[in-house]
Short mmCIF file of C-alpha atoms in Angstrom, two decimals:
data_model
loop_
_atom_site.label_atom_id
_atom_site.label_comp_id
_atom_site.label_asym_id
_atom_site.label_seq_id
_atom_site.Cartn_x
_atom_site.Cartn_y
_atom_site.Cartn_z
CA UNK A 500 -15.04 -39.01 50.27
CA UNK A 501 -14.04 -41.24 53.21
CA UNK A 502 -10.37 -40.62 52.43
CA UNK A 503 -10.98 -36.88 52.48
CA UNK A 504 -12.74 -37.15 55.84
CA UNK A 505 -9.80 -39.13 57.24
CA UNK A 506 -7.33 -36.50 56.05
CA UNK A 507 -9.54 -33.76 57.42
CA UNK A 508 -9.79 -35.58 60.76
CA UNK A 509 -6.01 -36.06 60.97
CA UNK A 510 -5.38 -32.39 60.24
CA UNK A 511 -8.02 -31.40 62.78
CA UNK A 512 -6.44 -33.55 65.50
CA UNK A 513 -3.04 -32.01 64.73
CA UNK A 514 -4.44 -28.49 64.99
CA UNK A 515 -6.31 -29.31 68.21
CA UNK A 516 -3.18 -30.73 69.82
CA UNK A 517 -1.41 -27.45 69.05
CA UNK A 518 -4.32 -25.37 70.35
CA UNK A 519 -4.54 -27.46 73.52
CA UNK A 520 -0.84 -26.92 74.18
CA UNK A 521 -1.29 -23.20 73.49
CA UNK A 522 -4.11 -23.05 76.04
CA UNK A 523 -1.97 -24.93 78.54
CA UNK A 524 0.78 -22.34 78.17
CA UNK A 525 -1.86 -19.67 78.86
CA UNK A 526 -3.39 -21.49 81.84
CA UNK A 527 -4.90 -19.49 84.70
CA UNK A 528 -4.67 -20.20 88.43
CA UNK A 529 -7.85 -18.53 89.64
CA UNK A 530 -9.95 -18.46 92.81
CA UNK A 531 -12.03 -21.54 91.89
CA UNK A 532 -8.95 -23.75 92.10
CA UNK A 533 -8.59 -23.74 95.93
CA UNK A 534 -12.20 -24.87 96.31
CA UNK A 535 -11.79 -27.96 94.14
CA UNK A 536 -8.35 -28.84 95.50
CA UNK A 537 -9.65 -28.37 99.03
CA UNK A 538 -12.51 -30.75 98.24
CA UNK A 539 -10.10 -33.48 97.09
CA UNK A 540 -7.86 -32.99 100.13
CA UNK A 541 -10.92 -33.17 102.39
CA UNK A 542 -11.52 -36.73 101.17
CA UNK A 543 -7.94 -37.59 102.11
CA UNK A 544 -7.93 -35.75 105.46
CA UNK A 545 -11.59 -35.56 106.55
CA UNK A 546 -10.78 -34.73 110.18
CA UNK A 547 -8.02 -32.17 109.64
CA UNK A 548 -9.41 -28.97 108.14
CA UNK A 549 -6.25 -27.04 109.03
CA UNK A 550 -4.08 -29.41 107.02
CA UNK A 551 -6.51 -29.29 104.10
CA UNK A 552 -6.23 -25.50 103.95
CA UNK A 553 -2.44 -25.50 104.25
CA UNK A 554 -1.96 -28.20 101.60
CA UNK A 555 -4.40 -26.50 99.25
CA UNK A 556 -2.62 -23.16 99.14
CA UNK A 557 0.91 -24.55 99.38
CA UNK A 558 0.31 -26.88 96.41
CA UNK A 559 -0.97 -23.98 94.31
CA UNK A 560 1.87 -21.68 95.37
CA UNK A 561 4.43 -24.23 94.15
CA UNK A 562 3.06 -24.17 90.60
CA UNK A 563 1.14 -20.96 90.01
CA UNK A 564 2.57 -17.95 88.25
CA UNK A 565 3.39 -15.29 90.84
CA UNK A 566 0.91 -12.82 89.32
CA UNK A 567 -1.88 -15.42 89.43
CA UNK A 568 -1.13 -16.49 92.97
CA UNK A 569 -1.12 -12.94 94.31
CA UNK A 570 -4.53 -12.39 92.69
CA UNK A 571 -5.80 -15.72 94.01
CA UNK A 572 -4.93 -14.88 97.64
CA UNK A 573 -6.00 -11.24 97.35
CA UNK A 574 -2.68 -9.45 97.73
CA UNK A 575 -2.60 -7.85 94.26
CA UNK A 576 -5.11 -6.47 93.63
CA UNK A 577 -6.12 -6.17 97.27
CA UNK A 578 -9.03 -8.41 98.25
CA UNK A 579 -9.43 -8.73 102.03
CA UNK A 580 -11.90 -11.60 101.77
CA UNK A 581 -9.54 -13.77 99.75
CA UNK A 582 -6.76 -13.00 102.21
CA UNK A 583 -8.98 -14.32 104.99
CA UNK A 584 -9.73 -17.49 103.01
CA UNK A 585 -6.01 -18.17 102.76
CA UNK A 586 -5.31 -17.58 106.47
CA UNK A 587 -8.50 -18.64 108.25
CA UNK A 588 -9.41 -22.33 108.28
CA UNK A 589 -13.05 -21.78 109.25
CA UNK A 590 -13.55 -19.24 106.48
CA UNK A 591 -12.00 -21.54 103.88
CA UNK A 592 -13.84 -24.66 105.10
CA UNK A 593 -17.21 -22.92 104.94
CA UNK A 594 -16.57 -22.12 101.28
CA UNK A 595 -16.04 -25.75 100.31
CA UNK A 596 -19.73 -26.81 100.01
CA UNK A 597 -19.99 -24.47 97.00
CA UNK A 598 -17.45 -26.77 95.30
CA UNK A 599 -18.06 -30.15 96.94
CA UNK A 600 -21.51 -30.46 95.40
CA UNK A 601 -19.98 -30.89 91.90
CA UNK A 602 -19.17 -34.47 92.75
CA UNK A 603 -18.60 -35.88 89.26
CA UNK A 604 -16.12 -33.15 88.41
CA UNK A 605 -14.26 -33.59 91.71
CA UNK A 606 -13.99 -37.34 91.19
CA UNK A 607 -12.26 -36.81 87.85
CA UNK A 608 -9.80 -34.41 89.50
CA UNK A 609 -9.13 -37.00 92.22
CA UNK A 610 -8.59 -39.64 89.53
CA UNK A 611 -5.82 -37.62 87.89
CA UNK A 612 -4.30 -36.99 91.32
CA UNK A 613 -4.19 -40.76 91.86
CA UNK A 614 -2.39 -41.11 88.52
CA UNK A 615 0.40 -38.96 89.94
CA UNK A 616 -0.52 -35.46 88.80
CA UNK A 617 -0.32 -32.64 91.32
CA UNK A 618 -3.71 -31.25 92.44
CA UNK A 619 -3.33 -27.93 90.53
CA UNK A 620 -2.23 -29.77 87.39
CA UNK A 621 -5.13 -32.22 87.77
CA UNK A 622 -7.68 -29.41 87.93
CA UNK A 623 -6.29 -27.65 84.87
CA UNK A 624 -5.74 -30.91 82.97
CA UNK A 625 -9.46 -31.72 83.21
CA UNK A 626 -10.29 -28.45 81.45
CA UNK A 627 -7.62 -28.89 78.78
CA UNK A 628 -8.42 -32.48 77.87
CA UNK A 629 -12.14 -31.60 77.88
CA UNK A 630 -11.37 -28.82 75.40
CA UNK A 631 -9.66 -31.29 73.07
CA UNK A 632 -12.49 -33.83 73.20
CA UNK A 633 -15.17 -31.14 72.95
CA UNK A 634 -13.67 -29.93 69.68
CA UNK A 635 -13.59 -33.49 68.36
CA UNK A 636 -17.25 -33.87 69.31
CA UNK A 637 -18.07 -30.66 67.44
CA UNK A 638 -16.30 -32.03 64.38
CA UNK A 639 -18.26 -35.30 64.70
CA UNK A 640 -21.57 -33.46 64.99
CA UNK A 641 -20.80 -31.42 61.90
CA UNK A 642 -19.88 -34.59 60.03
CA UNK A 643 -23.37 -35.89 60.85
CA UNK A 644 -25.04 -32.68 59.74
CA UNK A 645 -22.98 -32.10 56.60
CA UNK A 646 -21.70 -35.52 55.49
CA UNK A 647 -20.35 -34.26 52.16
CA UNK A 648 -18.93 -30.95 53.32
CA UNK A 649 -15.76 -31.90 55.16
CA UNK A 650 -14.12 -28.53 54.48
CA UNK A 651 -17.02 -26.59 56.00
CA UNK A 652 -17.08 -28.96 58.98
CA UNK A 653 -13.36 -28.52 59.57
CA UNK A 654 -13.56 -24.72 59.26
CA UNK A 655 -16.51 -24.43 61.65
CA UNK A 656 -14.74 -26.70 64.14
CA UNK A 657 -11.57 -24.66 63.92
CA UNK A 658 -13.54 -21.42 64.32
CA UNK A 659 -15.39 -22.86 67.33
CA UNK A 660 -12.10 -23.93 68.92
CA UNK A 661 -10.87 -20.33 68.73
CA UNK A 662 -13.96 -18.72 70.23
CA UNK A 663 -12.98 -16.69 73.33
CA UNK A 664 -15.35 -18.63 75.67
CA UNK A 665 -13.86 -21.94 74.46
CA UNK A 666 -10.25 -20.90 74.95
CA UNK A 667 -11.03 -19.26 78.28
CA UNK A 668 -12.89 -22.28 79.67
CA UNK A 669 -9.98 -24.52 78.68
CA UNK A 670 -7.52 -22.40 80.68
CA UNK A 671 -9.33 -22.00 84.01
CA UNK A 672 -10.08 -24.33 86.90
CA UNK A 673 -13.84 -24.62 86.52
CA UNK A 674 -16.15 -27.48 85.43
CA UNK A 675 -17.54 -25.44 82.52
CA UNK A 676 -15.34 -27.04 79.86
CA UNK A 677 -15.86 -30.48 81.37
CA UNK A 678 -19.65 -30.21 81.35
CA UNK A 679 -19.64 -28.70 77.86
CA UNK A 680 -18.51 -31.98 76.29
CA UNK A 681 -21.47 -33.75 77.90
CA UNK A 682 -23.79 -31.11 76.49
CA UNK A 683 -22.34 -31.91 73.07
CA UNK A 684 -22.98 -35.62 73.64
CA UNK A 685 -26.52 -34.63 74.57
CA UNK A 686 -26.82 -32.88 71.20
CA UNK A 687 -25.60 -36.03 69.46
CA UNK A 688 -28.31 -37.96 71.31
CA UNK A 689 -30.91 -35.46 70.10
CA UNK A 690 -29.76 -35.67 66.49
CA UNK A 691 -29.42 -39.46 66.55
CA UNK A 692 -32.72 -39.79 68.47
CA UNK A 693 -31.33 -41.99 71.23
CA UNK A 694 -33.71 -44.06 73.31
CA UNK A 695 -35.22 -42.12 76.23
CA UNK A 696 -33.56 -44.15 79.00
CA UNK A 697 -30.15 -43.69 77.41
CA UNK A 698 -30.85 -39.97 77.37
CA UNK A 699 -31.87 -40.20 81.01
CA UNK A 700 -28.50 -41.72 81.93
CA UNK A 701 -26.85 -38.80 80.19
CA UNK A 702 -29.06 -36.33 82.06
CA UNK A 703 -28.23 -38.07 85.32
CA UNK A 704 -24.52 -37.80 84.51
CA UNK A 705 -24.88 -34.08 83.77
CA UNK A 706 -26.62 -33.56 87.12
CA UNK A 707 -23.98 -35.68 88.87
CA UNK A 708 -21.23 -33.46 87.45
CA UNK A 709 -23.01 -30.16 88.02
CA UNK A 710 -26.13 -30.33 90.20
CA UNK A 711 -26.94 -26.70 89.32
CA UNK A 712 -27.78 -28.04 85.85
CA UNK A 713 -30.91 -29.55 87.39
CA UNK A 714 -32.77 -26.65 85.81
CA UNK A 715 -31.65 -27.86 82.39
CA UNK A 716 -32.32 -31.56 82.99
CA UNK A 717 -35.79 -30.92 84.43
CA UNK A 718 -36.77 -28.49 81.67
CA UNK A 719 -35.72 -31.13 79.14
CA UNK A 720 -37.93 -33.67 80.93
CA UNK A 721 -40.77 -31.14 80.82
CA UNK A 722 -40.14 -30.50 77.10
CA UNK A 723 -40.25 -34.24 76.38
CA UNK A 724 -43.49 -34.60 78.34
CA UNK A 725 -45.00 -31.64 76.47
CA UNK A 726 -43.93 -32.99 73.08
CA UNK A 727 -45.20 -36.49 73.89
CA UNK A 728 -48.58 -35.20 75.05
CA UNK A 729 -48.94 -32.82 72.10
CA UNK A 730 -48.10 -35.47 69.50
CA UNK A 731 -49.50 -38.63 71.10
CA UNK A 732 -52.16 -37.19 73.43
CA UNK A 733 -50.91 -39.18 76.38
CA UNK A 734 -48.68 -38.76 79.42
CA UNK A 735 -45.52 -40.85 79.46
CA UNK A 736 -45.12 -42.21 83.01
CA UNK A 737 -41.50 -43.09 82.29
CA UNK A 738 -40.73 -39.40 81.80
CA UNK A 739 -42.39 -38.55 85.11
CA UNK A 740 -40.29 -41.21 86.85
CA UNK A 741 -37.12 -39.79 85.27
CA UNK A 742 -37.90 -36.27 86.44
CA UNK A 743 -38.68 -37.50 89.96
CA UNK A 744 -35.41 -39.43 90.18
CA UNK A 745 -33.38 -36.42 88.99
CA UNK A 746 -35.08 -34.11 91.47
CA UNK A 747 -34.62 -36.53 94.40
CA UNK A 748 -30.96 -36.98 93.47
CA UNK A 749 -30.45 -33.22 93.40
CA UNK A 750 -32.11 -32.72 96.79
CA UNK A 751 -30.06 -35.52 98.33
CA UNK A 752 -26.85 -33.95 97.01
CA UNK A 753 -27.52 -30.50 98.45
CA UNK A 754 -28.57 -32.03 101.78
CA UNK A 755 -25.52 -34.32 102.01
CA UNK A 756 -23.01 -31.54 101.30
CA UNK A 757 -24.90 -28.87 103.29
CA UNK A 758 -25.03 -26.69 100.21
CA UNK A 759 -25.84 -23.12 101.37
CA UNK A 760 -28.46 -22.57 98.67
CA UNK A 761 -29.26 -20.11 95.90
CA UNK A 762 -29.79 -17.13 98.20
CA UNK A 763 -26.30 -17.52 99.68
CA UNK A 764 -24.69 -18.00 96.27
CA UNK A 765 -26.39 -14.89 94.92
CA UNK A 766 -25.48 -12.81 97.98
CA UNK A 767 -21.83 -13.89 97.97
CA UNK A 768 -21.50 -13.42 94.21
CA UNK A 769 -23.29 -10.12 93.62
CA UNK A 770 -23.79 -8.30 96.92
CA UNK A 771 -21.01 -9.07 99.38
CA UNK A 772 -18.54 -11.95 99.55
CA UNK A 773 -18.73 -12.97 103.21
CA UNK A 774 -15.40 -14.05 104.71
CA UNK A 775 -17.20 -16.38 107.14
CA UNK A 776 -20.57 -17.54 105.85
CA UNK A 777 -21.97 -18.53 109.25
CA UNK A 778 -21.22 -15.10 110.75
CA UNK A 779 -23.62 -13.16 108.52
CA UNK A 780 -26.99 -14.13 107.02
CA UNK A 781 -27.51 -13.69 103.28
CA UNK A 782 -30.34 -11.19 103.51
CA UNK A 783 -31.38 -9.05 100.56
CA UNK A 784 -34.68 -7.73 99.24
CA UNK A 785 -36.54 -8.32 96.00
CA UNK A 786 -35.69 -4.74 95.06
CA UNK A 787 -31.97 -5.50 95.53
CA UNK A 788 -32.32 -8.51 93.25
CA UNK A 789 -34.22 -6.60 90.56
CA UNK A 790 -31.69 -3.75 90.55
CA UNK A 791 -28.86 -6.21 89.98
CA UNK A 792 -30.81 -7.96 87.20
CA UNK A 793 -31.62 -4.62 85.55
CA UNK A 794 -28.00 -3.48 85.52
CA UNK A 795 -26.60 -6.78 84.30
CA UNK A 796 -29.20 -7.53 81.64
CA UNK A 797 -28.09 -4.34 79.87
CA UNK A 798 -24.66 -5.93 79.43
CA UNK A 799 -26.34 -9.12 78.24
CA UNK A 800 -27.68 -7.49 75.07
CA UNK A 801 -25.10 -9.08 72.74
CA UNK A 802 -26.07 -12.54 73.96
CA UNK A 803 -29.75 -11.66 73.65
CA UNK A 804 -29.29 -10.45 70.08
CA UNK A 805 -27.28 -13.54 69.14
CA UNK A 806 -29.72 -16.10 70.54
CA UNK A 807 -32.73 -14.27 69.08
CA UNK A 808 -31.13 -14.33 65.64
CA UNK A 809 -30.41 -18.05 65.95
CA UNK A 810 -33.89 -18.97 67.18
CA UNK A 811 -35.45 -16.84 64.41
CA UNK A 812 -33.41 -18.67 61.76
CA UNK A 813 -34.42 -22.02 63.24
CA UNK A 814 -38.14 -21.17 63.20
CA UNK A 815 -37.83 -19.74 59.69
CA UNK A 816 -36.10 -22.78 58.24
CA UNK A 817 -37.80 -25.57 60.16
CA UNK A 818 -41.43 -26.37 60.82
CA UNK A 819 -40.43 -29.51 62.74
CA UNK A 820 -42.00 -29.31 66.21
CA UNK A 821 -39.20 -31.39 67.72
CA UNK A 822 -36.43 -29.10 66.43
CA UNK A 823 -38.35 -26.04 67.59
CA UNK A 824 -39.00 -27.55 71.02
CA UNK A 825 -35.35 -28.43 71.67
CA UNK A 826 -34.19 -25.06 70.36
CA UNK A 827 -36.56 -23.26 72.71
CA UNK A 828 -35.25 -25.49 75.50
CA UNK A 829 -31.73 -24.13 75.07
CA UNK A 830 -32.96 -20.55 74.65
CA UNK A 831 -35.01 -20.73 77.84
CA UNK A 832 -32.10 -22.20 79.77
CA UNK A 833 -29.86 -19.29 78.78
CA UNK A 834 -32.25 -16.99 80.62
CA UNK A 835 -32.99 -19.36 83.49
CA UNK A 836 -29.24 -19.37 84.10
CA UNK A 837 -29.11 -15.58 83.80
CA UNK A 838 -31.91 -14.90 86.29
CA UNK A 839 -30.42 -17.38 88.75
CA UNK A 840 -26.83 -16.23 88.28
CA UNK A 841 -26.68 -12.96 86.29
CA UNK A 842 -22.93 -12.93 85.71
CA UNK A 843 -23.35 -11.27 82.32
CA UNK A 844 -19.64 -10.45 82.03
CA UNK A 845 -18.70 -14.15 82.18
CA UNK A 846 -19.96 -15.86 79.03
CA UNK A 847 -18.68 -19.26 80.21
CA UNK A 848 -21.77 -19.68 82.39
CA UNK A 849 -24.09 -19.45 79.37
CA UNK A 850 -21.98 -20.86 76.57
CA UNK A 851 -22.96 -24.54 77.23
CA UNK A 852 -26.52 -23.50 76.30
CA UNK A 853 -25.75 -20.94 73.59
CA UNK A 854 -23.52 -23.20 71.51
CA UNK A 855 -26.06 -26.08 71.35
CA UNK A 856 -28.57 -23.53 70.07
CA UNK A 857 -26.06 -22.71 67.33
CA UNK A 858 -25.82 -26.44 66.55
CA UNK A 859 -29.61 -26.64 66.36
CA UNK A 860 -29.50 -23.79 63.85
CA UNK A 861 -27.02 -25.77 61.75
CA UNK A 862 -29.26 -28.83 62.18
CA UNK A 863 -32.23 -26.87 60.79
CA UNK A 864 -30.06 -25.72 57.87
CA UNK A 865 -28.91 -29.27 57.17
CA UNK A 866 -32.48 -30.62 57.28
CA UNK A 867 -33.64 -28.02 54.79
CA UNK A 868 -30.74 -28.05 52.34
CA UNK A 869 -28.91 -31.29 53.02
CA UNK A 870 -31.67 -33.51 54.41
CA UNK A 871 -31.76 -36.36 51.86
CA UNK A 872 -28.05 -36.99 52.43
CA UNK A 873 -28.40 -37.42 56.20
CA UNK A 874 -29.72 -40.93 55.78
CA UNK A 875 -26.60 -41.98 53.87
CA UNK A 876 -24.18 -41.45 56.76
CA UNK A 877 -21.87 -44.42 57.10
#
């Protein structure tokens, strides 16, 4: 059996190398790229915003496909706001806090730049290498869940690697693919029942990479506190300390980088993308918000149907309170993310929560039909 797993692993690595190269050939130079490159250049030239803007766009123009670059700077299709970002230093600089706050992700980009990669290549390379390792982590998780079903594990991994959100996230310059691999490590910690302070370090790392995931890390802390109180009838002070530290870290990050805040993000994303943030307040009413939610939740019905099917299967197969609690955690975070940022057309924002729910469904299946074999994992 071990020999078969080794062969399966070797074949999987070979396939993943080919898929990673395929995704690299289909790479996308999109609007997020200038923000992250500008952040890295700001560290190098903190007192020269003009140079940061010029280097950012010139470095992308050298490497980007012409079609991508014209879309990025708003010349085809026409986008006046993006054109202003390219030409106006103040407008571009005021956009950077949206990207600077993702410190862990930016540090990895800077690391690859120090190794000699160009900034655009560094940004894309983070997504592509994260895709490769994420698929390996999926394969490892499936090996844990189905230790004697190497063919099924390989097929599910291969199918996961070809999912449109996976391939898309690997091709664009966003931290979604990078954070996804840490969510998979989190799942491993759940399955392996890692010690709570080790899980806290992982939660801290997730928040360090993407502070907007504070909603996930804090809801996990709340879920742990609920589970501990329900099963042991006591409050775990260590959990309270962990939640406090995560919250204080998040607040310090948004203060340090002058992060505009949720209201500004929502306004710029769904109402009007302001060329110069400081020139116009992000004012909108509750009715404006609800109208946007109503329209976009209609296009979220496929996701809703999928997650409801998965959570129903989990509750049908498993009576384990822990499995149910963690599954509900991921389900709730899909909708927390939606109501904060209802970009229903972009599945990449929700996939890091949807896929772990799928893994929890497989976990429930393995516990019911493959449970006795889980203890025999080498």
